[in-house]
């Protein structure tokens, strides 16, 4: 069984898409760890809304998960739509190379149809139709979406936050036009 890849983005200083790769045997423990740092009144962790002390606690827990994160940097693109499509193309190719079983993307209702077209097209080109599945979900529906959310936010913020997630970042891919 190939890994599952959880995907979110930041648009703070141009588009950066974060893909957190979790091996199937670690999924349950990873979800439990995220639940352990989710407050009882929260449906999900949304990193930009957390206090700094909570951010540090959450990132500490996330670093212990052993998930690898790949960042797709499309900040050179001027057009957000083209940037996202370029990131998704690269993501599908990488997922196929990893023999990933599933992609889970943070649901953005405004991009869902375009994402579906791009993902279906790229999966056909890569010969992954039927082998790689994808879902668009909200963070409260899939706890592990908080991983790429936290890493993307931290990376874009820079400073201590970028340093805190650097151990999780396996690769930074510059996504060309």
PDB file of C-alpha atoms in Angstrom:
ATOM      1  CA  UNK A   1       0.000   0.000   0.000  1.00  0.00           C
ATOM      2  CA  UNK A   2       1.375   3.344  -1.061  1.00  0.00           C
ATOM      3  CA  UNK A   3       1.364   6.427   1.130  1.00  0.00           C
ATOM      4  CA  UNK A   4      -1.410   8.972   1.462  1.00  0.00           C
ATOM      5  CA  UNK A   5      -0.579  12.579   0.616  1.00  0.00           C
ATOM      6  CA  UNK A   6      -2.342  15.467   2.345  1.00  0.00           C
ATOM      7  CA  UNK A   7      -2.298  18.797   0.519  1.00  0.00           C
ATOM      8  CA  UNK A   8      -2.916  22.416   1.448  1.00  0.00           C
ATOM      9  CA  UNK A   9      -1.535  25.739   0.316  1.00  0.00           C
ATOM     10  CA  UNK A  10      -0.663  29.267   1.290  1.00  0.00           C
ATOM     11  CA  UNK A  11      -1.119  32.285  -0.936  1.00  0.00           C
ATOM     12  CA  UNK A  12       0.447  34.743   1.504  1.00  0.00           C
ATOM     13  CA  UNK A  13       3.446  35.622  -0.711  1.00  0.00           C
ATOM     14  CA  UNK A  14       2.568  33.735  -3.860  1.00  0.00           C
ATOM     15  CA  UNK A  15       1.415  30.140  -4.071  1.00  0.00           C
ATOM     16  CA  UNK A  16       3.192  27.441  -2.116  1.00  0.00           C
ATOM     17  CA  UNK A  17       1.531  24.055  -2.028  1.00  0.00           C
ATOM     18  CA  UNK A  18       2.528  21.714   0.822  1.00  0.00           C
ATOM     19  CA  UNK A  19       2.153  17.943   0.470  1.00  0.00           C
ATOM     20  CA  UNK A  20       2.540  15.877   3.648  1.00  0.00           C
ATOM     21  CA  UNK A  21       3.334  12.235   2.897  1.00  0.00           C
ATOM     22  CA  UNK A  22       2.175   9.679   5.468  1.00  0.00           C
ATOM     23  CA  UNK A  23       2.746   5.943   5.126  1.00  0.00           C
ATOM     24  CA  UNK A  24      -0.396   3.842   5.558  1.00  0.00           C
ATOM     25  CA  UNK A  25       0.810   2.002   8.701  1.00  0.00           C
ATOM     26  CA  UNK A  26       1.257   5.412  10.395  1.00  0.00           C
ATOM     27  CA  UNK A  27      -2.118   6.919   9.444  1.00  0.00           C
ATOM     28  CA  UNK A  28      -4.046   5.956  12.587  1.00  0.00           C
ATOM     29  CA  UNK A  29      -1.268   7.065  14.950  1.00  0.00           C
ATOM     30  CA  UNK A  30      -0.842  10.320  13.010  1.00  0.00           C
ATOM     31  CA  UNK A  31      -4.569  11.071  13.218  1.00  0.00           C
ATOM     32  CA  UNK A  32      -4.507  10.296  16.932  1.00  0.00           C
ATOM     33  CA  UNK A  33      -1.546  12.646  17.440  1.00  0.00           C
ATOM     34  CA  UNK A  34      -3.375  15.456  15.641  1.00  0.00           C
ATOM     35  CA  UNK A  35      -6.468  14.779  17.749  1.00  0.00           C
ATOM     36  CA  UNK A  36      -4.245  15.004  20.824  1.00  0.00           C
ATOM     37  CA  UNK A  37      -3.299  18.615  20.059  1.00  0.00           C
ATOM     38  CA  UNK A  38      -6.767  19.649  18.897  1.00  0.00           C
ATOM     39  CA  UNK A  39      -8.630  21.510  21.622  1.00  0.00           C
ATOM     40  CA  UNK A  40     -11.986  20.110  22.737  1.00  0.00           C
ATOM     41  CA  UNK A  41     -13.843  23.127  21.346  1.00  0.00           C
ATOM     42  CA  UNK A  42     -12.136  22.908  17.937  1.00  0.00           C
ATOM     43  CA  UNK A  43     -13.478  21.018  14.942  1.00  0.00           C
ATOM     44  CA  UNK A  44     -10.004  21.185  13.424  1.00  0.00           C
ATOM     45  CA  UNK A  45      -6.708  23.006  13.718  1.00  0.00           C
ATOM     46  CA  UNK A  46      -6.444  26.037  11.471  1.00  0.00           C
ATOM     47  CA  UNK A  47      -2.898  27.187  12.019  1.00  0.00           C
ATOM     48  CA  UNK A  48      -3.272  30.884  11.190  1.00  0.00           C
ATOM     49  CA  UNK A  49      -5.857  31.222  13.975  1.00  0.00           C
ATOM     50  CA  UNK A  50      -3.713  29.658  16.708  1.00  0.00           C
ATOM     51  CA  UNK A  51      -1.751  31.546  19.359  1.00  0.00           C
ATOM     52  CA  UNK A  52       2.050  31.333  19.132  1.00  0.00           C
ATOM     53  CA  UNK A  53       2.380  29.045  22.168  1.00  0.00           C
ATOM     54  CA  UNK A  54      -0.165  26.663  20.627  1.00  0.00           C
ATOM     55  CA  UNK A  55       1.646  26.821  17.284  1.00  0.00           C
ATOM     56  CA  UNK A  56       4.867  25.724  18.971  1.00  0.00           C
ATOM     57  CA  UNK A  57       3.068  22.856  20.735  1.00  0.00           C
ATOM     58  CA  UNK A  58       1.364  21.729  17.517  1.00  0.00           C
ATOM     59  CA  UNK A  59       4.564  21.865  15.462  1.00  0.00           C
ATOM     60  CA  UNK A  60       6.392  19.851  18.126  1.00  0.00           C
ATOM     61  CA  UNK A  61       3.745  17.138  17.873  1.00  0.00           C
ATOM     62  CA  UNK A  62       3.816  17.247  14.074  1.00  0.00           C
ATOM     63  CA  UNK A  63       7.615  16.909  13.924  1.00  0.00           C
ATOM     64  CA  UNK A  64       7.348  13.712  15.991  1.00  0.00           C
ATOM     65  CA  UNK A  65       5.005  12.150  13.404  1.00  0.00           C
ATOM     66  CA  UNK A  66       7.820  11.483  10.964  1.00  0.00           C
ATOM     67  CA  UNK A  67       5.829  12.713   7.964  1.00  0.00           C
ATOM     68  CA  UNK A  68       7.828  14.040   5.039  1.00  0.00           C
ATOM     69  CA  UNK A  69       6.647  17.251   3.404  1.00  0.00           C
ATOM     70  CA  UNK A  70       7.329  18.374  -0.148  1.00  0.00           C
ATOM     71  CA  UNK A  71       6.803  22.046  -0.922  1.00  0.00           C
ATOM     72  CA  UNK A  72       5.809  23.074  -4.433  1.00  0.00           C
ATOM     73  CA  UNK A  73       6.914  26.675  -4.806  1.00  0.00           C
ATOM     74  CA  UNK A  74       5.012  28.513  -7.519  1.00  0.00           C
ATOM     75  CA  UNK A  75       5.727  32.009  -6.206  1.00  0.00           C
ATOM     76  CA  UNK A  76       7.296  32.953  -9.551  1.00  0.00           C
ATOM     77  CA  UNK A  77       3.887  32.590 -11.247  1.00  0.00           C
ATOM     78  CA  UNK A  78       1.850  35.762 -11.553  1.00  0.00           C
ATOM     79  CA  UNK A  79      -1.437  33.985 -12.257  1.00  0.00           C
ATOM     80  CA  UNK A  80      -2.809  31.990  -9.304  1.00  0.00           C
ATOM     81  CA  UNK A  81      -4.765  29.592 -11.506  1.00  0.00           C
ATOM     82  CA  UNK A  82      -1.722  28.707 -13.619  1.00  0.00           C
ATOM     83  CA  UNK A  83       0.382  28.370 -10.468  1.00  0.00           C
ATOM     84  CA  UNK A  84      -2.061  25.918  -8.899  1.00  0.00           C
ATOM     85  CA  UNK A  85      -2.298  23.854 -12.085  1.00  0.00           C
ATOM     86  CA  UNK A  86       1.510  23.659 -12.300  1.00  0.00           C
ATOM     87  CA  UNK A  87       1.677  22.521  -8.671  1.00  0.00           C
ATOM     88  CA  UNK A  88      -0.996  19.870  -9.215  1.00  0.00           C
ATOM     89  CA  UNK A  89       0.810  18.565 -12.323  1.00  0.00           C
ATOM     90  CA  UNK A  90       4.032  18.168 -10.339  1.00  0.00           C
ATOM     91  CA  UNK A  91       2.138  16.658  -7.392  1.00  0.00           C
ATOM     92  CA  UNK A  92       0.516  13.962  -9.538  1.00  0.00           C
ATOM     93  CA  UNK A  93       3.850  13.018 -11.119  1.00  0.00           C
ATOM     94  CA  UNK A  94       5.471  12.763  -7.689  1.00  0.00           C
ATOM     95  CA  UNK A  95       2.541  10.772  -6.302  1.00  0.00           C
ATOM     96  CA  UNK A  96       2.868   8.290  -9.162  1.00  0.00           C
ATOM     97  CA  UNK A  97       6.633   7.940  -8.536  1.00  0.00           C
ATOM     98  CA  UNK A  98       5.891   7.225  -4.860  1.00  0.00           C
ATOM     99  CA  UNK A  99       3.168   4.759  -5.858  1.00  0.00           C
ATOM    100  CA  UNK A 100       0.839   6.771  -3.595  1.00  0.00           C
ATOM    101  CA  UNK A 101      -2.578   5.363  -2.964  1.00  0.00           C
ATOM    102  CA  UNK A 102      -4.454   8.581  -2.211  1.00  0.00           C
ATOM    103  CA  UNK A 103      -4.284  12.369  -2.426  1.00  0.00           C
ATOM    104  CA  UNK A 104      -6.420  14.434  -0.043  1.00  0.00           C
ATOM    105  CA  UNK A 105      -6.690  18.113  -0.922  1.00  0.00           C
ATOM    106  CA  UNK A 106      -8.082  20.804   1.370  1.00  0.00           C
ATOM    107  CA  UNK A 107     -11.422  21.693  -0.170  1.00  0.00           C
ATOM    108  CA  UNK A 108     -11.598  25.095  -1.818  1.00  0.00           C
ATOM    109  CA  UNK A 109     -15.062  25.278  -3.344  1.00  0.00           C
ATOM    110  CA  UNK A 110     -13.943  27.939  -5.808  1.00  0.00           C
ATOM    111  CA  UNK A 111     -11.185  25.651  -7.186  1.00  0.00           C
ATOM    112  CA  UNK A 112     -12.822  22.224  -6.940  1.00  0.00           C
ATOM    113  CA  UNK A 113     -14.005  21.923 -10.549  1.00  0.00           C
ATOM    114  CA  UNK A 114     -10.727  23.228 -11.988  1.00  0.00           C
ATOM    115  CA  UNK A 115      -8.753  20.936  -9.657  1.00  0.00           C
ATOM    116  CA  UNK A 116     -10.845  17.960 -10.750  1.00  0.00           C
ATOM    117  CA  UNK A 117     -10.193  18.684 -14.432  1.00  0.00           C
ATOM    118  CA  UNK A 118      -6.456  19.138 -13.839  1.00  0.00           C
ATOM    119  CA  UNK A 119      -6.098  16.073 -11.620  1.00  0.00           C
ATOM    120  CA  UNK A 120      -8.082  13.815 -13.956  1.00  0.00           C
ATOM    121  CA  UNK A 121      -6.078  15.022 -16.959  1.00  0.00           C
ATOM    122  CA  UNK A 122      -2.713  14.583 -15.252  1.00  0.00           C
ATOM    123  CA  UNK A 123      -3.654  11.168 -13.874  1.00  0.00           C
ATOM    124  CA  UNK A 124      -4.618  10.012 -17.380  1.00  0.00           C
ATOM    125  CA  UNK A 125      -1.310  11.296 -18.783  1.00  0.00           C
ATOM    126  CA  UNK A 126       0.630   9.556 -16.006  1.00  0.00           C
ATOM    127  CA  UNK A 127      -1.295   6.295 -16.384  1.00  0.00           C
ATOM    128  CA  UNK A 128      -2.493   6.566 -12.788  1.00  0.00           C
ATOM    129  CA  UNK A 129      -6.247   6.460 -13.356  1.00  0.00           C
ATOM    130  CA  UNK A 130      -7.628   3.719 -11.141  1.00  0.00           C
ATOM    131  CA  UNK A 131      -4.379   3.423  -9.134  1.00  0.00           C
ATOM    132  CA  UNK A 132      -4.304   6.840  -7.499  1.00  0.00           C
ATOM    133  CA  UNK A 133      -7.452   8.306  -6.037  1.00  0.00           C
ATOM    134  CA  UNK A 134      -8.063  11.784  -4.745  1.00  0.00           C
ATOM    135  CA  UNK A 135     -10.559  13.531  -2.519  1.00  0.00           C
ATOM    136  CA  UNK A 136     -11.321  17.136  -1.691  1.00  0.00           C
ATOM    137  CA  UNK A 137     -12.120  17.390   2.019  1.00  0.00           C
ATOM    138  CA  UNK A 138     -12.470  19.983   4.728  1.00  0.00           C
ATOM    139  CA  UNK A 139      -9.977  19.987   7.606  1.00  0.00           C
ATOM    140  CA  UNK A 140     -12.606  18.798  10.099  1.00  0.00           C
ATOM    141  CA  UNK A 141     -13.329  15.798   7.858  1.00  0.00           C
ATOM    142  CA  UNK A 142      -9.661  14.739   7.620  1.00  0.00           C
ATOM    143  CA  UNK A 143      -7.488  15.698  10.598  1.00  0.00           C
ATOM    144  CA  UNK A 144      -4.240  15.154   8.696  1.00  0.00           C
ATOM    145  CA  UNK A 145      -4.951  18.182   6.503  1.00  0.00           C
ATOM    146  CA  UNK A 146      -3.716  20.227   9.456  1.00  0.00           C
ATOM    147  CA  UNK A 147      -0.167  19.006   8.699  1.00  0.00           C
ATOM    148  CA  UNK A 148       0.257  20.736   5.328  1.00  0.00           C
ATOM    149  CA  UNK A 149      -1.735  23.717   6.624  1.00  0.00           C
ATOM    150  CA  UNK A 150       0.749  24.228   9.471  1.00  0.00           C
ATOM    151  CA  UNK A 151       3.815  23.702   7.294  1.00  0.00           C
ATOM    152  CA  UNK A 152       2.618  25.996   4.489  1.00  0.00           C
ATOM    153  CA  UNK A 153       1.716  28.776   6.937  1.00  0.00           C
ATOM    154  CA  UNK A 154       5.008  28.443   8.805  1.00  0.00           C
ATOM    155  CA  UNK A 155       7.091  28.385   5.642  1.00  0.00           C
ATOM    156  CA  UNK A 156       5.439  31.509   4.267  1.00  0.00           C
ATOM    157  CA  UNK A 157       5.723  33.292   7.614  1.00  0.00           C
ATOM    158  CA  UNK A 158       9.477  32.693   7.773  1.00  0.00           C
ATOM    159  CA  UNK A 159      11.774  33.233  10.734  1.00  0.00           C
ATOM    160  CA  UNK A 160      11.319  30.915  13.708  1.00  0.00           C
ATOM    161  CA  UNK A 161       8.274  29.316  12.069  1.00  0.00           C
ATOM    162  CA  UNK A 162      10.142  28.308   8.938  1.00  0.00           C
ATOM    163  CA  UNK A 163      12.986  26.964  11.105  1.00  0.00           C
ATOM    164  CA  UNK A 164      10.466  24.946  13.134  1.00  0.00           C
ATOM    165  CA  UNK A 165       9.136  23.090  10.077  1.00  0.00           C
ATOM    166  CA  UNK A 166      12.437  22.739   8.222  1.00  0.00           C
ATOM    167  CA  UNK A 167      13.089  19.257   9.731  1.00  0.00           C
ATOM    168  CA  UNK A 168       9.841  18.042   8.132  1.00  0.00           C
ATOM    169  CA  UNK A 169      10.548  19.476   4.678  1.00  0.00           C
ATOM    170  CA  UNK A 170      12.093  16.777   2.530  1.00  0.00           C
ATOM    171  CA  UNK A 171      12.209  18.783  -0.678  1.00  0.00           C
ATOM    172  CA  UNK A 172      11.362  22.177  -2.120  1.00  0.00           C
ATOM    173  CA  UNK A 173      10.354  21.998  -5.747  1.00  0.00           C
ATOM    174  CA  UNK A 174      10.323  25.155  -7.794  1.00  0.00           C
ATOM    175  CA  UNK A 175       7.385  24.808 -10.169  1.00  0.00           C
ATOM    176  CA  UNK A 176       8.002  26.385 -13.565  1.00  0.00           C
ATOM    177  CA  UNK A 177       5.367  27.664 -15.934  1.00  0.00           C
TER     178      UNK A 177
END
